Short mmCIF file of C-alpha atoms in Angstrom, two decimals:
data_model
loop_
_atom_site.label_atom_id
_atom_site.label_comp_id
_atom_site.label_asym_id
_atom_site.label_seq_id
_atom_site.Cartn_x
_atom_site.Cartn_y
_atom_site.Cartn_z
CA UNK A 145 30.73 -2.46 -11.06
CA UNK A 146 27.75 -3.20 -13.44
CA UNK A 147 25.83 -3.95 -9.66
CA UNK A 148 26.92 -0.82 -8.93
CA UNK A 149 25.69 1.32 -11.61
CA UNK A 150 22.75 -0.99 -11.28
CA UNK A 151 21.73 -0.38 -7.82
CA UNK A 152 22.21 2.98 -8.12
CA UNK A 153 19.75 3.89 -11.58
CA UNK A 154 17.23 1.70 -9.45
CA UNK A 155 17.37 4.26 -6.46
CA UNK A 156 17.04 6.69 -8.53
CA UNK A 157 14.38 5.52 -10.61
CA UNK A 158 12.51 3.79 -7.25
CA UNK A 159 13.33 7.07 -4.82
CA UNK A 160 12.05 9.57 -7.96
CA UNK A 161 8.47 7.67 -8.17
CA UNK A 162 7.93 8.41 -4.52
CA UNK A 163 8.96 11.33 -5.02
CA UNK A 164 5.92 11.47 -7.68
CA UNK A 165 3.78 9.69 -5.57
CA UNK A 166 4.03 12.24 -2.53
CA UNK A 167 4.61 15.66 -4.03
CA UNK A 168 1.70 17.93 -4.33
CA UNK A 169 2.45 19.82 -6.96
CA UNK A 170 1.93 18.09 -10.72
CA UNK A 171 4.37 19.52 -12.15
CA UNK A 172 7.11 18.52 -9.71
CA UNK A 173 5.71 15.02 -10.14
CA UNK A 174 5.90 15.58 -14.11
CA UNK A 175 9.27 15.83 -13.67
CA UNK A 176 10.51 13.85 -11.25
CA UNK A 177 8.37 11.62 -13.91
CA UNK A 178 11.15 12.30 -16.37
CA UNK A 179 13.73 11.61 -13.50
CA UNK A 180 12.38 7.81 -13.19
CA UNK A 181 11.60 7.32 -17.28
CA UNK A 182 15.85 8.14 -17.01
CA UNK A 183 16.58 6.01 -14.98
CA UNK A 184 14.32 2.93 -16.54
CA UNK A 185 15.97 3.49 -19.85
CA UNK A 186 19.49 3.29 -17.51
CA UNK A 187 18.44 -0.13 -16.53
CA UNK A 188 17.38 -1.34 -19.90
CA UNK A 189 20.94 -0.82 -21.26
CA UNK A 190 21.99 -2.52 -18.53
CA UNK A 191 19.50 -5.52 -19.27
CA UNK A 192 21.05 -5.33 -22.87
CA UNK A 193 18.29 -3.84 -24.90
CA UNK A 194 19.97 -0.87 -26.09
CA UNK A 195 17.30 -0.02 -29.03
CA UNK A 196 14.70 0.38 -26.21
CA UNK A 197 16.53 2.24 -24.40
CA UNK A 198 17.70 4.88 -26.71
CA UNK A 199 13.08 4.80 -27.93
CA UNK A 200 12.54 4.65 -24.32
CA UNK A 201 14.57 8.59 -23.89
CA UNK A 202 12.94 9.46 -27.33
CA UNK A 203 9.36 8.84 -27.00
CA UNK A 204 8.25 9.13 -23.31
CA UNK A 205 10.84 11.99 -22.33
CA UNK A 206 10.55 13.59 -26.08
CA UNK A 207 6.65 13.28 -26.77
CA UNK A 208 4.71 11.88 -23.60
CA UNK A 209 6.60 13.65 -20.97
CA UNK A 210 6.45 16.78 -22.72
CA UNK A 211 2.50 16.54 -23.67
CA UNK A 212 2.13 15.89 -20.04
CA UNK A 213 3.55 19.13 -19.04
CA UNK A 214 1.55 20.98 -21.76
CA UNK A 215 -1.48 19.76 -20.39
CA UNK A 216 -1.09 20.22 -16.68
CA UNK A 217 -0.73 23.80 -17.41
CA UNK A 218 -3.41 24.16 -19.91
CA UNK A 219 -5.29 23.06 -16.81
CA UNK A 220 -3.92 24.68 -13.73
CA UNK A 221 -3.27 28.10 -15.07
CA UNK A 222 -6.57 29.31 -14.90
CA UNK A 223 -7.67 27.45 -11.62
CA UNK A 224 -6.26 29.92 -9.55
CA UNK A 225 -8.06 33.37 -10.09
CA UNK A 226 -11.67 31.27 -10.77
CA UNK A 227 -11.95 30.91 -6.51
CA UNK A 228 -13.70 33.90 -5.57
CA UNK A 229 -16.64 33.45 -8.53
CA UNK A 230 -17.55 30.30 -6.94
CA UNK A 231 -18.44 28.97 -3.80
CA UNK A 232 -16.20 28.33 -1.39
CA UNK A 233 -14.64 24.61 -1.67
CA UNK A 234 -13.87 22.87 1.71
CA UNK A 235 -10.48 21.20 1.41
CA UNK A 236 -10.37 17.86 2.94
CA UNK A 237 -8.06 15.22 3.43
CA UNK A 238 -8.46 12.56 0.44
CA UNK A 239 -9.83 9.99 2.00
CA UNK A 240 -8.13 7.73 -0.63
CA UNK A 241 -4.42 7.81 0.69
CA UNK A 242 -4.33 5.38 3.57
CA UNK A 243 -6.60 2.84 1.36
CA UNK A 244 -4.16 3.27 -1.40
CA UNK A 245 -1.21 3.20 0.16
CA UNK A 246 -1.56 -0.09 1.93
CA UNK A 247 -3.08 -2.16 -1.58
CA UNK A 248 0.35 -0.70 -3.09
CA UNK A 249 1.87 -2.43 -0.54
CA UNK A 250 0.08 -5.56 -0.27
CA UNK A 251 0.48 -5.59 -4.01
CA UNK A 252 4.27 -4.87 -3.42
CA UNK A 253 4.55 -7.71 -0.50
CA UNK A 254 2.77 -10.01 -3.03
CA UNK A 255 4.87 -9.29 -5.90
CA UNK A 256 8.02 -10.20 -3.63
CA UNK A 257 6.75 -13.49 -2.14
CA UNK A 258 5.79 -14.11 -5.64
CA UNK A 259 9.03 -13.63 -7.28
CA UNK A 260 10.95 -14.98 -4.21
CA UNK A 261 9.11 -18.26 -4.32
CA UNK A 262 9.10 -18.82 -8.71
CA UNK A 263 13.03 -20.20 -8.38
CA UNK A 264 12.71 -19.34 -12.26
CA UNK A 265 14.37 -21.86 -14.04
CA UNK A 266 16.07 -20.09 -17.35
CA UNK A 267 16.54 -21.67 -20.28
CA UNK A 268 19.10 -19.80 -22.44
CA UNK A 269 22.32 -18.16 -22.24
CA UNK A 270 22.97 -14.82 -21.95
CA UNK A 271 25.30 -13.55 -24.26
CA UNK A 272 24.68 -9.61 -25.19
CA UNK A 273 27.80 -9.22 -26.38
CA UNK A 274 25.91 -8.07 -29.81
CA UNK A 275 23.49 -5.06 -30.72
CA UNK A 276 20.06 -5.98 -30.28
CA UNK A 277 19.12 -3.72 -33.66
CA UNK A 278 19.67 -5.80 -36.27
CA UNK A 279 17.46 -8.83 -34.50
CA UNK A 280 14.62 -6.34 -33.55
CA UNK A 281 14.43 -5.11 -36.74
CA UNK A 282 14.54 -8.25 -39.04
CA UNK A 283 11.39 -9.56 -36.55
CA UNK A 284 9.43 -7.19 -36.94
CA UNK A 285 9.98 -7.45 -40.41
CA UNK A 286 9.09 -11.38 -40.81
CA UNK A 287 7.40 -13.13 -37.61
CA UNK A 288 6.08 -9.76 -36.30
CA UNK A 289 4.99 -8.27 -39.26
CA UNK A 290 0.95 -7.94 -38.62
CA UNK A 291 1.59 -6.83 -35.41
CA UNK A 292 3.65 -4.35 -36.38
CA UNK A 293 0.88 -2.94 -39.25
CA UNK A 294 -1.77 -3.07 -36.62
CA UNK A 295 0.36 -0.53 -34.48
CA UNK A 296 0.78 1.65 -37.68
CA UNK A 297 -3.12 2.21 -37.99
CA UNK A 298 -3.30 2.21 -34.23
CA UNK A 299 -0.98 5.54 -33.98
CA UNK A 300 -2.82 7.21 -36.99
CA UNK A 301 -6.33 6.57 -35.41
CA UNK A 302 -5.05 8.05 -32.22
CA UNK A 303 -3.15 10.72 -33.97
CA UNK A 304 -7.10 11.07 -35.80
CA UNK A 305 -9.47 10.90 -32.35
CA UNK A 306 -6.89 12.82 -30.45
CA UNK A 307 -7.03 15.49 -33.10
CA UNK A 308 -10.77 15.48 -33.54
CA UNK A 309 -11.38 15.41 -29.36
CA UNK A 310 -9.39 18.53 -28.95
CA UNK A 311 -11.01 20.78 -31.48
CA UNK A 312 -13.03 23.24 -29.28
CA UNK A 313 -16.32 22.99 -30.71
CA UNK A 314 -17.89 24.95 -27.88
CA UNK A 315 -18.69 28.37 -28.75
CA UNK A 316 -18.42 29.85 -26.03
CA UNK A 317 -14.82 29.54 -25.49
CA UNK A 318 -14.12 31.09 -28.98
CA UNK B 6 26.66 -7.27 -18.00
CA UNK B 7 25.73 -10.56 -17.34
CA UNK B 8 26.50 -10.64 -13.89
CA UNK B 9 22.81 -9.13 -12.99
CA UNK B 10 20.36 -11.30 -10.88
CA UNK B 11 16.76 -11.58 -13.22
CA UNK B 12 16.02 -11.58 -9.13
CA UNK B 13 17.16 -7.77 -8.81
CA UNK B 14 15.52 -6.31 -11.83
CA UNK B 15 11.79 -8.33 -11.07
CA UNK B 16 12.34 -5.99 -7.47
CA UNK B 17 12.50 -3.41 -8.91
CA UNK B 18 10.34 -3.68 -11.63
CA UNK B 19 7.32 -4.71 -8.72
CA UNK B 20 8.27 -2.02 -6.28
CA UNK B 21 7.86 0.35 -9.42
CA UNK B 22 4.37 -1.27 -10.44
CA UNK B 23 3.15 -0.28 -6.49
CA UNK B 24 4.65 2.42 -6.49
CA UNK B 25 2.33 3.96 -9.59
CA UNK B 26 -0.45 2.07 -8.61
CA UNK B 27 -0.36 4.26 -5.36
CA UNK B 28 -0.39 7.16 -7.46
CA UNK B 29 -2.96 6.16 -9.63
CA UNK B 30 -4.90 5.73 -6.48
CA UNK B 31 -4.15 8.67 -4.30
CA UNK B 32 -3.79 11.51 -6.81
CA UNK B 33 -7.05 13.94 -6.79
CA UNK B 34 -6.01 14.70 -10.49
CA UNK B 35 -6.76 13.21 -14.25
CA UNK B 36 -3.28 13.96 -15.20
CA UNK B 37 -1.71 12.63 -12.05
CA UNK B 38 -3.85 9.44 -12.50
CA UNK B 39 -2.16 9.00 -16.00
CA UNK B 40 0.97 9.83 -14.65
CA UNK B 41 0.60 6.61 -12.07
CA UNK B 42 -0.53 4.53 -14.82
CA UNK B 43 2.58 5.16 -17.83
CA UNK B 44 4.67 4.77 -14.69
CA UNK B 45 2.66 0.69 -14.09
CA UNK B 46 3.40 0.19 -17.98
CA UNK B 47 7.22 1.76 -17.31
CA UNK B 48 7.11 -1.16 -14.25
CA UNK B 49 5.95 -4.03 -17.04
CA UNK B 50 8.09 -3.21 -19.78
CA UNK B 51 10.92 -3.78 -17.55
CA UNK B 52 9.83 -7.27 -16.52
CA UNK B 53 9.46 -8.68 -20.37
CA UNK B 54 13.12 -6.95 -20.82
CA UNK B 55 14.95 -8.43 -18.28
CA UNK B 56 12.95 -12.07 -19.48
CA UNK B 57 13.89 -11.41 -22.93
CA UNK B 58 18.03 -11.05 -21.82
CA UNK B 59 17.66 -14.74 -21.89
CA UNK B 60 16.29 -15.00 -25.54
CA UNK B 61 19.08 -13.12 -27.47
CA UNK B 62 18.24 -14.80 -30.76
CA UNK B 63 14.34 -13.48 -30.96
CA UNK B 64 14.04 -11.13 -28.43
CA UNK B 65 10.20 -11.61 -27.78
CA UNK B 66 10.12 -10.14 -24.46
CA UNK B 67 12.25 -6.66 -26.15
CA UNK B 68 9.43 -6.78 -29.30
CA UNK B 69 6.11 -6.70 -26.85
CA UNK B 70 7.59 -4.39 -24.93
CA UNK B 71 8.00 -1.77 -28.09
CA UNK B 72 4.23 -2.56 -29.17
CA UNK B 73 2.94 -2.03 -24.89
CA UNK B 74 5.27 1.73 -25.49
CA UNK B 75 2.94 2.33 -28.60
CA UNK B 76 0.25 1.14 -27.02
CA UNK B 77 1.25 3.60 -23.90
CA UNK B 78 1.00 6.50 -26.14
CA UNK B 79 -1.67 6.07 -28.25
CA UNK B 80 -3.39 5.89 -24.89
CA UNK B 81 -1.64 9.02 -22.85
CA UNK B 82 -2.92 11.61 -26.67
CA UNK B 83 -6.30 10.20 -26.50
CA UNK B 84 -6.54 10.31 -22.80
CA UNK B 85 -5.03 13.83 -23.06
CA UNK B 86 -7.33 14.70 -25.38
CA UNK B 87 -10.23 13.78 -23.52
CA UNK B 88 -9.16 15.53 -20.20
CA UNK B 89 -8.34 19.00 -22.17
CA UNK B 90 -12.21 18.55 -22.79
CA UNK B 91 -13.60 17.92 -20.22
CA UNK B 92 -11.96 20.76 -18.57
CA UNK B 93 -13.87 22.97 -21.06
CA UNK B 94 -16.67 21.42 -20.09
CA UNK B 95 -16.50 21.34 -16.41
CA UNK B 96 -13.43 23.87 -15.59
CA UNK B 97 -12.06 21.30 -13.22
CA UNK B 98 -10.17 18.18 -13.82
CA UNK B 99 -10.54 16.47 -9.94
CA UNK B 100 -13.01 13.14 -10.70
CA UNK B 101 -14.49 13.94 -7.48
CA UNK B 102 -16.07 17.13 -8.62
CA UNK B 103 -17.19 16.01 -11.97
CA UNK B 104 -20.49 13.69 -10.83
CA UNK B 105 -22.93 15.35 -13.98
CA UNK B 106 -23.26 13.80 -17.71
CA UNK B 107 -24.81 17.05 -18.38
CA UNK B 108 -23.99 19.88 -17.18
#
């Protein structure tokens, strides 16, 4: 039963990731990235990481994806009307397409070879009967306290830096 | 829950990582490249979580992937701010057409 759910969600994640790769429209790519994130969150649940699944949905779907769609809309919208004022662009097929696909395929084959030949010997036994929230909270406050604080400072720095960078300092745009 | 073998998670994560790599290489838009990078980070997180299943007392993999999520969020905010600045400067977000230091 869980194996069927696993295959379903894995298929959802990989199929929507392939749609990102093949679609021309960036908005469609962003929305199928949403499906990929949901599929990966479901895989987290199947791996016993309930807290991380909720975190994934809240941060990626609620924050990152909204930000990406805002970015796409802010940078795509006025591109259409500006074409007449500039010189004609010659649209050519991107030369990166075939090398990118070939490199990704080689990468995947190499990973599969490494995984299949690794022959992992797992020491601990799988015990997933309880929630992981308590363990994560205790670990964050005891043995991982320094990375936790550094993450807080990093988020503050990123907030200040992004706000400073996004300020419109160009007088012609005002 | 425990009857899903570890190999399946690893294969799915490898596929997601390869697709993310292909997206990051082939997209002709800066935001498309960011989508690929997010996909790759998610694949790595899936690996960490799958290994963390066998460590239920300390959950090192899940904690590590939590920090990876934090760093990814910081990276995406700063990258989008930079992309908006570049768009204000060059009126395009295609890295092939941004080839001047001072325009």
